Backbone as JSON, one array per atom type, in Angstrom:
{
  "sequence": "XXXXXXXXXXXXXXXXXXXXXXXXXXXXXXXXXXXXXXXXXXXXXXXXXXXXXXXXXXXXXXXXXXXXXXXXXXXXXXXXXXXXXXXXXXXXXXXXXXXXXXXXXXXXXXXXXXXXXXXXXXXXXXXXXXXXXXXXXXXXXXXXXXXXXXXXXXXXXXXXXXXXXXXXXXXXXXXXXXXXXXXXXXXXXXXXXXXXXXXXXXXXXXXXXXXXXXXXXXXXXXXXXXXXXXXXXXXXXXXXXXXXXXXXXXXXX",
  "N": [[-31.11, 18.51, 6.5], [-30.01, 17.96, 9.76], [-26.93, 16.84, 10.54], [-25.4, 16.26, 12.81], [-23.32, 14.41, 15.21], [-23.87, 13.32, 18.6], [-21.47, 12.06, 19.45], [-17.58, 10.68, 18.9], [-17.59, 8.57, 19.23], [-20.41, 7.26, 19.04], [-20.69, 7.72, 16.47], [-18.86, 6.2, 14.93], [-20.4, 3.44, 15.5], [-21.52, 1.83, 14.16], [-19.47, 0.86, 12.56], [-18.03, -2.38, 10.94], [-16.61, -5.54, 11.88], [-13.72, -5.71, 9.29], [-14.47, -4.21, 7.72], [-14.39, -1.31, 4.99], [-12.24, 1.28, 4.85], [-11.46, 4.68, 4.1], [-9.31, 7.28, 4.83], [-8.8, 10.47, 5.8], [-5.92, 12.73, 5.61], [-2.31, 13.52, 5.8], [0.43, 12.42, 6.4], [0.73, 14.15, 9.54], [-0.81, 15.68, 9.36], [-3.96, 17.33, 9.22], [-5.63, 14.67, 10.03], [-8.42, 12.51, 10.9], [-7.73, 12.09, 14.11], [-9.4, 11.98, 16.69], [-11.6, 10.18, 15.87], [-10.39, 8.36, 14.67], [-9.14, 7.33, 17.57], [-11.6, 6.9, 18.37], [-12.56, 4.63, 17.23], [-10.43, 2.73, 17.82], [-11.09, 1.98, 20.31], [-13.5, 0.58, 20.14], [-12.88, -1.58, 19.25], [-12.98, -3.35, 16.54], [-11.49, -5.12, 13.93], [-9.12, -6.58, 10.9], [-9.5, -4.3, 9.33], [-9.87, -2.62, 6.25], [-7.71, -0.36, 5.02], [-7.47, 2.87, 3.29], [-5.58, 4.83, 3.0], [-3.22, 7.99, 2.4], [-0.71, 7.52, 3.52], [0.29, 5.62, 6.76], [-0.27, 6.93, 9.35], [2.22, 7.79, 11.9], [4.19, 6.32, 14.21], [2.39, 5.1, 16.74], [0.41, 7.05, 16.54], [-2.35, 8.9, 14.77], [-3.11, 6.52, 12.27], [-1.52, 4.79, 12.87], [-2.12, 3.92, 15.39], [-4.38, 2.08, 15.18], [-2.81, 0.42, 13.58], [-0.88, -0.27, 15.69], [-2.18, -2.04, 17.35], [-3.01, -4.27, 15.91], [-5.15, -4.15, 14.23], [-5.71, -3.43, 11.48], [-5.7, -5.07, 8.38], [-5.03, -4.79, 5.89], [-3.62, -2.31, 3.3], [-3.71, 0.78, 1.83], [-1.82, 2.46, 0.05], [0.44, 5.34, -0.59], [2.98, 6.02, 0.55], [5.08, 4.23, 3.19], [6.72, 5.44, 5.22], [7.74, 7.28, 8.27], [6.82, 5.55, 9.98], [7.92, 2.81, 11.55], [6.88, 0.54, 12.69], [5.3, -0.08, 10.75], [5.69, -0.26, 8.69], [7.85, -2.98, 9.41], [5.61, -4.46, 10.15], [4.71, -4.83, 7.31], [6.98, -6.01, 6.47], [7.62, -8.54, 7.68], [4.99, -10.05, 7.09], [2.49, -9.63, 8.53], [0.95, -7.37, 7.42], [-0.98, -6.9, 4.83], [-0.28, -4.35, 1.94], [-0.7, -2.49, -0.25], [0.91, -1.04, -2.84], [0.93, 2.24, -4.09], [0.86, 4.46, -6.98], [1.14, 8.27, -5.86], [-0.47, 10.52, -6.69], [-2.19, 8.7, -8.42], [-3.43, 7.72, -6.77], [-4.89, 9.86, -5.22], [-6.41, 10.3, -7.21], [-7.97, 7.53, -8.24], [-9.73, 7.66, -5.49], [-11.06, 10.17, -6.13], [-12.48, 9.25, -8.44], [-13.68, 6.53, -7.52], [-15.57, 8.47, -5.89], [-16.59, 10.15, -7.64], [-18.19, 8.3, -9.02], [-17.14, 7.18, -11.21], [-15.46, 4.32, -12.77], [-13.46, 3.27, -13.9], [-10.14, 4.71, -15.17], [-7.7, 5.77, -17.02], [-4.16, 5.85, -17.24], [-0.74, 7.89, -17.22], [0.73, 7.02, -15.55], [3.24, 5.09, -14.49], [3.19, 3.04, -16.11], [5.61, 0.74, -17.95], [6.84, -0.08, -15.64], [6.51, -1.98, -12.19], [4.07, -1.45, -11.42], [2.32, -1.5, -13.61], [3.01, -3.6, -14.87], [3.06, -5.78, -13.01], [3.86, -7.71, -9.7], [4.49, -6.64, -8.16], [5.04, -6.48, -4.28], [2.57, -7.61, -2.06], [1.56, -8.96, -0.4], [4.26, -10.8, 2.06], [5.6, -13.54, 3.0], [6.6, -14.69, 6.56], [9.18, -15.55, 6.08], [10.13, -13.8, 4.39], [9.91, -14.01, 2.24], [7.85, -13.63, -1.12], [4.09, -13.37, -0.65], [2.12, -12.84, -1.65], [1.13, -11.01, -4.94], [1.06, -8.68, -6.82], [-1.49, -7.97, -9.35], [-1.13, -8.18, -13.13], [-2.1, -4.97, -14.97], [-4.11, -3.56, -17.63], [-2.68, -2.67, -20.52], [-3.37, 0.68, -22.36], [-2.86, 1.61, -25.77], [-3.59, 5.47, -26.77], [-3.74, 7.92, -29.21], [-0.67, 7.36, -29.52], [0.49, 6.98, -27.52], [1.35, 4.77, -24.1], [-1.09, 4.26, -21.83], [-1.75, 3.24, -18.56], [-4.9, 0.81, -16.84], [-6.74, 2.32, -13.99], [-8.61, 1.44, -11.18], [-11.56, 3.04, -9.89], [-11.84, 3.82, -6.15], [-13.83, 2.72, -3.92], [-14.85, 3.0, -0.59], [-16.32, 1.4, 2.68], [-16.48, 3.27, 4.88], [-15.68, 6.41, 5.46], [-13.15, 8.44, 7.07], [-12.48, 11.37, 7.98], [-11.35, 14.91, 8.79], [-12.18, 18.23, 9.43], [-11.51, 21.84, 9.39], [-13.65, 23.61, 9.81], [-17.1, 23.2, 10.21], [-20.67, 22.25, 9.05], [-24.01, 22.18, 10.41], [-24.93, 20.89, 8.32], [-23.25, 19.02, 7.13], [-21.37, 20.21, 5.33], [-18.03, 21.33, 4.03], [-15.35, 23.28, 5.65], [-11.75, 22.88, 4.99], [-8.19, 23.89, 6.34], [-5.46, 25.12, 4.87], [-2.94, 23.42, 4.33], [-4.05, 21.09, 5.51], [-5.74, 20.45, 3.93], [-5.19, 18.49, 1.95], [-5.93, 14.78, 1.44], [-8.38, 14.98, 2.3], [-10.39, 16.08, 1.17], [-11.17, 14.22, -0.68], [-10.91, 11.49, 0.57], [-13.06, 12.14, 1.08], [-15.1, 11.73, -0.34], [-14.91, 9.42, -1.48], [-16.19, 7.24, 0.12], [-19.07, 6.08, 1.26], [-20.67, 6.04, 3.69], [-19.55, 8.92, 4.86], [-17.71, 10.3, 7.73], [-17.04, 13.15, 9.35], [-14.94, 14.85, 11.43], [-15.02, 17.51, 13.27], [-13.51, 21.23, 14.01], [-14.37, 23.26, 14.9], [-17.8, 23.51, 14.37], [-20.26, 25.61, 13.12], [-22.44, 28.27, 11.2], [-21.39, 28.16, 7.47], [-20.07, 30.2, 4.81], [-21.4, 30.39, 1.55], [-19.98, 30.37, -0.26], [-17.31, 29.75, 0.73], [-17.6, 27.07, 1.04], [-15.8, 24.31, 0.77], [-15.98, 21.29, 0.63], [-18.98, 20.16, -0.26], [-22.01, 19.01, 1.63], [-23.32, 17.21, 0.5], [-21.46, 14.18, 0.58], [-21.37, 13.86, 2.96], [-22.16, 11.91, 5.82], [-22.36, 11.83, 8.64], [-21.68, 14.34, 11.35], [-19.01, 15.44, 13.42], [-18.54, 17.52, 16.64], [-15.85, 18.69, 17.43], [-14.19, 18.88, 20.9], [-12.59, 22.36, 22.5], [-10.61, 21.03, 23.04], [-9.49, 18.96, 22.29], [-9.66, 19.57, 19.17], [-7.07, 21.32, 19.48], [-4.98, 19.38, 19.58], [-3.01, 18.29, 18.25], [-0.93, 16.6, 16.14], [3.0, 16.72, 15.05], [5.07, 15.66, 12.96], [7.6, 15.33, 12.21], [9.78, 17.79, 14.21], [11.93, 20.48, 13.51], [14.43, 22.49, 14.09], [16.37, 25.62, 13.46], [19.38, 26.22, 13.89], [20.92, 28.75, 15.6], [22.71, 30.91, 14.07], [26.3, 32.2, 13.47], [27.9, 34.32, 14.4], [30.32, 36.8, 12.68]],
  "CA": [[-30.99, 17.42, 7.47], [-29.45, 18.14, 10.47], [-26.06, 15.39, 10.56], [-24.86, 16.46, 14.21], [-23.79, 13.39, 16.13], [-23.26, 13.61, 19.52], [-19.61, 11.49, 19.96], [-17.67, 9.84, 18.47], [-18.1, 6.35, 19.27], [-21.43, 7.27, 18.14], [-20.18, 8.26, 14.79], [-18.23, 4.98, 14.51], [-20.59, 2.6, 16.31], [-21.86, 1.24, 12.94], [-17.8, 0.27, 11.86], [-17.92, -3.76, 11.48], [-14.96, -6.1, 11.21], [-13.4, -6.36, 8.1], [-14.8, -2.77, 6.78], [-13.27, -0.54, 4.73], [-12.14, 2.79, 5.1], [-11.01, 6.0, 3.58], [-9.25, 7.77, 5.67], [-7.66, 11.82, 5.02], [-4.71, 13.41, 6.44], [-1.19, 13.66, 5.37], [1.64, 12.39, 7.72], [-0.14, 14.16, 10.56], [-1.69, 17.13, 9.22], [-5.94, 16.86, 8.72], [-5.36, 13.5, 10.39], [-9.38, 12.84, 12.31], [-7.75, 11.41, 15.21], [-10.27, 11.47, 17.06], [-12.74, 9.03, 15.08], [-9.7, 6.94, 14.69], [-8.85, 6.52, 18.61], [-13.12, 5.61, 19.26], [-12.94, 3.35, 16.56], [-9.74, 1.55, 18.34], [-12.35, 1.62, 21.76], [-14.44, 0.05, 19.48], [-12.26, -3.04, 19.41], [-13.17, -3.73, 15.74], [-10.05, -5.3, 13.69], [-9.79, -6.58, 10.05], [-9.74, -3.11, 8.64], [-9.16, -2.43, 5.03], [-7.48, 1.11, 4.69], [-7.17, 3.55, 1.95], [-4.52, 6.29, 3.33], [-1.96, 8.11, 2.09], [0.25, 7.01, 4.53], [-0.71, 4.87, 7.84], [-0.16, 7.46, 10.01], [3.58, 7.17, 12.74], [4.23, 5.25, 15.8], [1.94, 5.95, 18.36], [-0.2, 8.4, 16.19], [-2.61, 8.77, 13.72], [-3.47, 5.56, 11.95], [-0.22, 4.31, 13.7], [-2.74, 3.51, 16.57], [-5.1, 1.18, 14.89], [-1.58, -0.41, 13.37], [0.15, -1.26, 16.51], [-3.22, -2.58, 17.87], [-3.23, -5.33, 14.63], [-6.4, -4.23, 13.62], [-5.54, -3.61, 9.93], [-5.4, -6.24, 7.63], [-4.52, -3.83, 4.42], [-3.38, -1.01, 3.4], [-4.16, 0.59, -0.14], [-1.39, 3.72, 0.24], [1.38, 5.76, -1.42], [3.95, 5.92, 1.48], [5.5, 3.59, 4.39], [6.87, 6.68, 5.85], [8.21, 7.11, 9.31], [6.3, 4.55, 10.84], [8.83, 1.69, 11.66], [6.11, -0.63, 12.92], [4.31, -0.27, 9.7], [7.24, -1.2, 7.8], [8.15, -4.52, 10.46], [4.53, -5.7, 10.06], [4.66, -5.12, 5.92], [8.0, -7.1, 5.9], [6.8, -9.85, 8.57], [3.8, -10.67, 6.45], [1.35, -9.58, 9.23], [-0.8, -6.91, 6.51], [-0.73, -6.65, 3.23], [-0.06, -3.41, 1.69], [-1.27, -2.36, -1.88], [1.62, 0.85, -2.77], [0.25, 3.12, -5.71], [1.44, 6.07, -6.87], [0.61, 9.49, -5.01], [-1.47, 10.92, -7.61], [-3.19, 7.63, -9.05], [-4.27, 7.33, -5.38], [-5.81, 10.71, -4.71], [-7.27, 10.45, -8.74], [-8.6, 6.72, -7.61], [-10.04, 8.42, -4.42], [-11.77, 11.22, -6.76], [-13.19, 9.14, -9.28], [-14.55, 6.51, -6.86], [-17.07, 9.31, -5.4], [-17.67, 10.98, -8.65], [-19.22, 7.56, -10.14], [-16.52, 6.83, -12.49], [-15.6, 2.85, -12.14], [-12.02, 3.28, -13.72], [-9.38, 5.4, -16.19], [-6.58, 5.38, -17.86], [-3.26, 7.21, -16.81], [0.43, 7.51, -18.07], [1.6, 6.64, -14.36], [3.3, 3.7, -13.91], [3.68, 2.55, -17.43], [6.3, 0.63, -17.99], [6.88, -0.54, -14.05], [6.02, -3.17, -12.05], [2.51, -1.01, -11.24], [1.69, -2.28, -14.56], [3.4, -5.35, -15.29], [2.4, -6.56, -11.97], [4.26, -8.41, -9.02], [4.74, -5.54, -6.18], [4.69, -7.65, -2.98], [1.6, -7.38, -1.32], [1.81, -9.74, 1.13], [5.25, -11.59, 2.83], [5.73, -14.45, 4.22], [7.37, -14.55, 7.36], [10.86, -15.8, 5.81], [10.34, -12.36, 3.57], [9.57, -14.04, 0.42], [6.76, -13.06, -1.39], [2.97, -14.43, -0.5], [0.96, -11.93, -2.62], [1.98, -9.97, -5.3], [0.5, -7.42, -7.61], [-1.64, -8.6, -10.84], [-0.77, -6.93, -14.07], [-2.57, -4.02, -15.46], [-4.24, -3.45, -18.67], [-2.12, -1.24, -20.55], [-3.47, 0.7, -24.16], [-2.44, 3.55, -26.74], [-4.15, 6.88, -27.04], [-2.56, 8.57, -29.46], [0.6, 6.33, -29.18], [0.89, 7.13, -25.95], [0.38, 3.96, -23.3], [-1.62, 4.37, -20.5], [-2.65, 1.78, -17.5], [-5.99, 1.46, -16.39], [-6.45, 2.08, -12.61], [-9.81, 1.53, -10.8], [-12.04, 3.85, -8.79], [-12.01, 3.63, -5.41], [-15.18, 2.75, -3.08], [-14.77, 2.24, 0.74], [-17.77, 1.27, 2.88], [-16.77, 4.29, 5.55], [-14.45, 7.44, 5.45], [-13.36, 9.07, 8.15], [-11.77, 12.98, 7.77], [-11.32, 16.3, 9.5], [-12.44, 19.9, 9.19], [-11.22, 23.1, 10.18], [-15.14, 24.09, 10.09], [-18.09, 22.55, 9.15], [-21.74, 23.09, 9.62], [-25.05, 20.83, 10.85], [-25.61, 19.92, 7.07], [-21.92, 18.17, 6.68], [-20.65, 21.09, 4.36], [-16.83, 21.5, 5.12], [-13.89, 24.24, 4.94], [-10.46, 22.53, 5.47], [-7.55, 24.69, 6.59], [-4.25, 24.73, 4.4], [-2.25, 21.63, 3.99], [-5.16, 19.91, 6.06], [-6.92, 19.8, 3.46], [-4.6, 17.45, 1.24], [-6.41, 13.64, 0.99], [-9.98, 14.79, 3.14], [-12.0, 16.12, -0.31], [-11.03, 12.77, -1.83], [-11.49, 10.13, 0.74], [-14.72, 12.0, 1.78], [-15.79, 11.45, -1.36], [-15.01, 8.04, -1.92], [-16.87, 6.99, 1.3], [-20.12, 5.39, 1.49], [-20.88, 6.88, 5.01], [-18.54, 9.91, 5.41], [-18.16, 10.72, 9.08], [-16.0, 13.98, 9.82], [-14.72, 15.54, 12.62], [-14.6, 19.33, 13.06], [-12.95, 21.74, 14.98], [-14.94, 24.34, 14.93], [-19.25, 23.6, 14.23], [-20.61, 26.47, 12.49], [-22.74, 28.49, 9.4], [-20.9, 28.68, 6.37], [-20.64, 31.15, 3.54], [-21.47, 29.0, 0.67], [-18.52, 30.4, -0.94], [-16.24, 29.26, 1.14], [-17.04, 25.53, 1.22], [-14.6, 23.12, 0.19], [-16.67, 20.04, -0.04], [-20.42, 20.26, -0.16], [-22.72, 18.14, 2.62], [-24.22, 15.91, -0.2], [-21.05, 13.61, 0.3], [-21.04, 13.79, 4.11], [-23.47, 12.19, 6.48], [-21.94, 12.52, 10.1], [-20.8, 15.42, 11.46], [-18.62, 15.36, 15.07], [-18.0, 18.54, 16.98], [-14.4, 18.46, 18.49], [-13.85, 20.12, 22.29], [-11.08, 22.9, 22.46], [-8.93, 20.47, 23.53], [-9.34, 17.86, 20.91], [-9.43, 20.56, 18.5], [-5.79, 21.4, 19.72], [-4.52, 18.1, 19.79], [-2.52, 18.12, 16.93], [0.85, 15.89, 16.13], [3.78, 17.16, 14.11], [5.91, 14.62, 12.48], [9.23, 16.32, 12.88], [10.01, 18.96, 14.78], [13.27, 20.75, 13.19], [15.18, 23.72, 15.04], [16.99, 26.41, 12.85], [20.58, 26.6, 14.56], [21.88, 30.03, 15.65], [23.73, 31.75, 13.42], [27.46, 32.4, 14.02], [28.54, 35.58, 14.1], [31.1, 36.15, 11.84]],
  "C": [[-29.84, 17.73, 8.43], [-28.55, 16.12, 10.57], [-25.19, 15.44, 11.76], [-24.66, 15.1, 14.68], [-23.32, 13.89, 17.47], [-21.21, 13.62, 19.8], [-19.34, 11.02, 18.88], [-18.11, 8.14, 17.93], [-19.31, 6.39, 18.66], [-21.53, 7.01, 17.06], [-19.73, 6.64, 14.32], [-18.78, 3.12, 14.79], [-20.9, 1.02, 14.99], [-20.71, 0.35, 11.96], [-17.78, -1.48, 12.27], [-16.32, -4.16, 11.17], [-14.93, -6.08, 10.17], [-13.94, -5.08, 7.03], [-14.32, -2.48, 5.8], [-13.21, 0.73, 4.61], [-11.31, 3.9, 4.0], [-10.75, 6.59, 4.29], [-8.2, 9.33, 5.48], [-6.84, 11.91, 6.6], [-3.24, 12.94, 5.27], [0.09, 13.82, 5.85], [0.77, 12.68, 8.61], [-0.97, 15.36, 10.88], [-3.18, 16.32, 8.8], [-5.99, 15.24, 9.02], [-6.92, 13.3, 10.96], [-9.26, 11.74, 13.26], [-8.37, 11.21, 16.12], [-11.39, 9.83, 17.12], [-11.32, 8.51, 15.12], [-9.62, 6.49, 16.2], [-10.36, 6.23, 19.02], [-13.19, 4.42, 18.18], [-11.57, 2.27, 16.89], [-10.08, 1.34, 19.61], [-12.83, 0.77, 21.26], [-14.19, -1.2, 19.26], [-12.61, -3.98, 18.25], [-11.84, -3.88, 14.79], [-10.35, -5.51, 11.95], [-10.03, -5.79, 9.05], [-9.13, -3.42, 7.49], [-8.74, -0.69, 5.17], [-7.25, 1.53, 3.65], [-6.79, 5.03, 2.67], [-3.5, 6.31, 2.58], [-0.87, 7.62, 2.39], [-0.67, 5.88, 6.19], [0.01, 5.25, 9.39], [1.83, 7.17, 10.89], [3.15, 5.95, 13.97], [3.32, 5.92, 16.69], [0.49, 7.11, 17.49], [-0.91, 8.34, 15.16], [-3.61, 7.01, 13.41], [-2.68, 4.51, 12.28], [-1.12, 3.73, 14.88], [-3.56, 2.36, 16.42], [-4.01, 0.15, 14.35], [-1.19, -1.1, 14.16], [-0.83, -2.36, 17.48], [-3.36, -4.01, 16.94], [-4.51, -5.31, 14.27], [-6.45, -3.74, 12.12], [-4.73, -4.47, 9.37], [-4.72, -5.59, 6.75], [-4.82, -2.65, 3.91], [-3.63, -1.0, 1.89], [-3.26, 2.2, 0.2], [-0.32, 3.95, -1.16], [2.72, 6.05, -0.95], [4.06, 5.2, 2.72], [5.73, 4.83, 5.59], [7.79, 6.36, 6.75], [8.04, 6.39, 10.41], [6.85, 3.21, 10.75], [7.76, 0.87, 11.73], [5.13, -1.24, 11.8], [5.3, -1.05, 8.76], [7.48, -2.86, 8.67], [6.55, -5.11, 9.89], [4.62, -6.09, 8.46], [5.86, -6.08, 5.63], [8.23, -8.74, 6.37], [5.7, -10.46, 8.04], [2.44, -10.41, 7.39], [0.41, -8.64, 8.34], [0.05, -6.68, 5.24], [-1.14, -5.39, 2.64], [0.08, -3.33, 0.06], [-0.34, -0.51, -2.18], [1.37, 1.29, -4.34], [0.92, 4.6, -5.57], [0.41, 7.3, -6.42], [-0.86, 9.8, -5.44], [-2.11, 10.5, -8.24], [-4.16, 7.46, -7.54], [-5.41, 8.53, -5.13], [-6.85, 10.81, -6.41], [-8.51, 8.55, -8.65], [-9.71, 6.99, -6.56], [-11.46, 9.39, -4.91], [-12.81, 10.72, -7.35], [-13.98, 7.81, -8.88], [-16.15, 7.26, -6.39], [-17.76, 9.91, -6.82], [-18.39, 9.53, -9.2], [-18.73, 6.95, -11.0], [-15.49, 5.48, -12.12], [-13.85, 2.95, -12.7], [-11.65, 4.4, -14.75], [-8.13, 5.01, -16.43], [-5.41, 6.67, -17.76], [-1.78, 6.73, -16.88], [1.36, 6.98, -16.9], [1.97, 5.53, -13.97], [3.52, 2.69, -15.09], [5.2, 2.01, -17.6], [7.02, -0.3, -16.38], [6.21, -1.82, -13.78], [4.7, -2.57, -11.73], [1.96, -1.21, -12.17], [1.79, -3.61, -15.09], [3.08, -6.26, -14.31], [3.59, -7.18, -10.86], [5.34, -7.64, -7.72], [4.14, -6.77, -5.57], [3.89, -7.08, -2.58], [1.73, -7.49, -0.2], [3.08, -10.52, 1.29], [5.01, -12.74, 3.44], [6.28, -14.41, 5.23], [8.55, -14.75, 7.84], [11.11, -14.64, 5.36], [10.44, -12.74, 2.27], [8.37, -13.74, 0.12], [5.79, -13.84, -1.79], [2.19, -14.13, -1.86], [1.78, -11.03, -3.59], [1.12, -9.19, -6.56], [-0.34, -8.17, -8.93], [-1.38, -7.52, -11.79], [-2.11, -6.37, -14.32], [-3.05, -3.8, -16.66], [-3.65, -1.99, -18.81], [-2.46, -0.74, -22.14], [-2.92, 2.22, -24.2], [-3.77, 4.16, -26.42], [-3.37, 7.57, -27.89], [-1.24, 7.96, -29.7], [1.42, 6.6, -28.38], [0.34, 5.76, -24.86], [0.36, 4.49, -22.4], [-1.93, 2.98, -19.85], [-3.88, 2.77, -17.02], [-5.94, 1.1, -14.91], [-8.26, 1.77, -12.33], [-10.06, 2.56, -9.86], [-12.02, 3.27, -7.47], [-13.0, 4.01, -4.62], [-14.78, 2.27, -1.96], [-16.22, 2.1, 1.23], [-17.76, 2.4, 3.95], [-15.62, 5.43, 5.15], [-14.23, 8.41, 6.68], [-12.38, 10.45, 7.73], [-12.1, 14.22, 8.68], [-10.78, 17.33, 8.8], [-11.98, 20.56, 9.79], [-12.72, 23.75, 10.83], [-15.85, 23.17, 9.53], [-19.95, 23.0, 9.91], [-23.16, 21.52, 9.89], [-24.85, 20.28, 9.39], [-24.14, 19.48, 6.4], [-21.39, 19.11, 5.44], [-19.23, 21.32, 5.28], [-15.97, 22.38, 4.72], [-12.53, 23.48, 5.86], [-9.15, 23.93, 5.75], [-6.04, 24.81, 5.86], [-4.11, 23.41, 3.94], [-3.07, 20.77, 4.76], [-5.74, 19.83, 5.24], [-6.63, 18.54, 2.33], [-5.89, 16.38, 1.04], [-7.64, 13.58, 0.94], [-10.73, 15.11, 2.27], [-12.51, 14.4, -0.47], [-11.26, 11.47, -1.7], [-13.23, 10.61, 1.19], [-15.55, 11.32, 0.56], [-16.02, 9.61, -1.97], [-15.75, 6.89, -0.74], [-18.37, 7.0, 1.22], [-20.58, 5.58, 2.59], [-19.61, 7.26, 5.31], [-18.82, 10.29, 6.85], [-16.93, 11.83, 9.03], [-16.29, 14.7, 11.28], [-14.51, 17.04, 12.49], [-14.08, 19.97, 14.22], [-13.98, 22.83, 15.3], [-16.69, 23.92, 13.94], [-19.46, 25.24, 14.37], [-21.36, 27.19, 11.37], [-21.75, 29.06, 8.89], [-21.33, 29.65, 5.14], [-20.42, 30.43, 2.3], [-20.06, 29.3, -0.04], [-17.79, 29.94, -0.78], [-15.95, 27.8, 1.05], [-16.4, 24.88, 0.43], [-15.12, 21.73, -0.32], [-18.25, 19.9, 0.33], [-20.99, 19.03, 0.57], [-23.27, 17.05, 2.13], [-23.05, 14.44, -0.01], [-20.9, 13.42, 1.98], [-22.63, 13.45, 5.05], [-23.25, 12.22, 8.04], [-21.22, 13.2, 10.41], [-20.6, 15.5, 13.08], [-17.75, 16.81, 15.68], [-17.15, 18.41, 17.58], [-15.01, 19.54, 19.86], [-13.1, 20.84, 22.04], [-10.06, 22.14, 22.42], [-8.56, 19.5, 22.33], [-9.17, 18.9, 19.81], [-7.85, 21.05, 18.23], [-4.83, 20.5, 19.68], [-4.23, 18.2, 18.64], [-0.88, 17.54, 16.42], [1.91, 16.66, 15.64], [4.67, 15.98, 14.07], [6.93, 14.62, 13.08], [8.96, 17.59, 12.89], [11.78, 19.62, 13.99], [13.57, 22.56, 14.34], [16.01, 24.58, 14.05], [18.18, 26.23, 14.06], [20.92, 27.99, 14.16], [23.43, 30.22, 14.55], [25.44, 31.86, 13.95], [27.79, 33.8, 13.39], [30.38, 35.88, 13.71], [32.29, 36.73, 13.16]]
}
């Protein structure tokens, strides 16, 4: 099955209010900015997210942020994005913070089928005992706040149980990919994009490069992907960096 779409907006036209998403990247690597700035054309608000992070200022998932079109966040970092932080402490979205690796294992076991598990992370914490702020009020006391966790032995070891995660879209970017939504990520792009493709209920990715693959190479097989968006050069190139750092010259002794 050929999964070519033309555009974006295409790709995203189907995104209602109040969705929810899966969305890869990592700070502002494998970010598919693209599909995020037609789906803030798209003037659809309401969003549920499931990112690592929610992108910076200005960038990323930072764009659908400063727009107020996400209601809640389901992440593992605030980050460098001040405005994300001001709205989470203003009470404007409510923000669900999980640990790194319960998130991308949530993420995983969503797509594979598997409804929840049991993991030693967080034991002991308020990620099990319950009453992380969700939501704020707009004095900065707390609206929403975490429910507890079932927590059992193994062994006489406790674990909490987490749930899988299911969104109703996912959006991610490829280094390559081919008509039948098979994808090769590039390095550290490929961080979150297996995991939310997978947990996505219509995966849409973006690619840089449309192409046949050598089955070897692929990274995440087409059965989990059903739109596929060819970037331009230029979009292709379009790529953020968080921070920029500078090595300082040496001093000669």
């Amino acid at each position: 099955m050929d999964k070519v779409v033309a555009s974006a907006a295409e790709a995203v036209a189907d995104v209602g209010e109040g969705a929810s998403l899966a969305v890869g990247g990592f700070g502002l690597s494998g970010v598919p900015s693209v599909l995020i700035r037609a789906l803030l054309e798209r003037g659809v608000g309401g969003l549920h997210v499931v990112s690592n992070n929610c992108g910076t200022n200005g960038r990323g998932l930072g764009e659908l942020l400063a727009a107020g079109r996400i209601a809640r966040v389901t992440g593992s970092y605030v980050g460098e994005n001040k405005e994300f932080a001001r709205q989470y402490l203003a009470g404007e979205v409510e923000v669900e913070l999980i640990p790194q690796g319960t998130l991308a294992e949530r993420l995983r076991a969503g797509g594979c089928g598997i409804p929840a598990f049991y993991t030693p992370a967080g034991v002991g914490t308020m990620v099990a005992e319950g009453g992380l702020p969700w939501r704020h009020h707009p004095d900065g006391s707390v609206a929403v706040a975490s429910p507890p966790k079932e927590v059992r032995e193994f062994d006489g070891v406790p674990y909490v149980l987490e749930r899988g995660i299911v969104t109703d879209f996912a959006l991610v970017r490829a280094a390559k990919g081919d008509a039948y939504g098979n994808l090769v990520f590039a390095k550290a792009a490929r961080n979150f994009n297996p995991l939310a493709a997978m947990a996505g209920r219509v995966t849409i990715a973006e690619v840089e490069e449309l192409c046949d693959l050598d089955p070897d190479e692929v990274h995440l097989p087409g059965v989990f992907v059903r739109r596929v968006v060819p970037l331009t050069p230029e979009q292709a190139a379009d790529k953020g960096v968080e921070k920029r750092t500078v090595t300082p010259a040496s001093k000669e002794a």
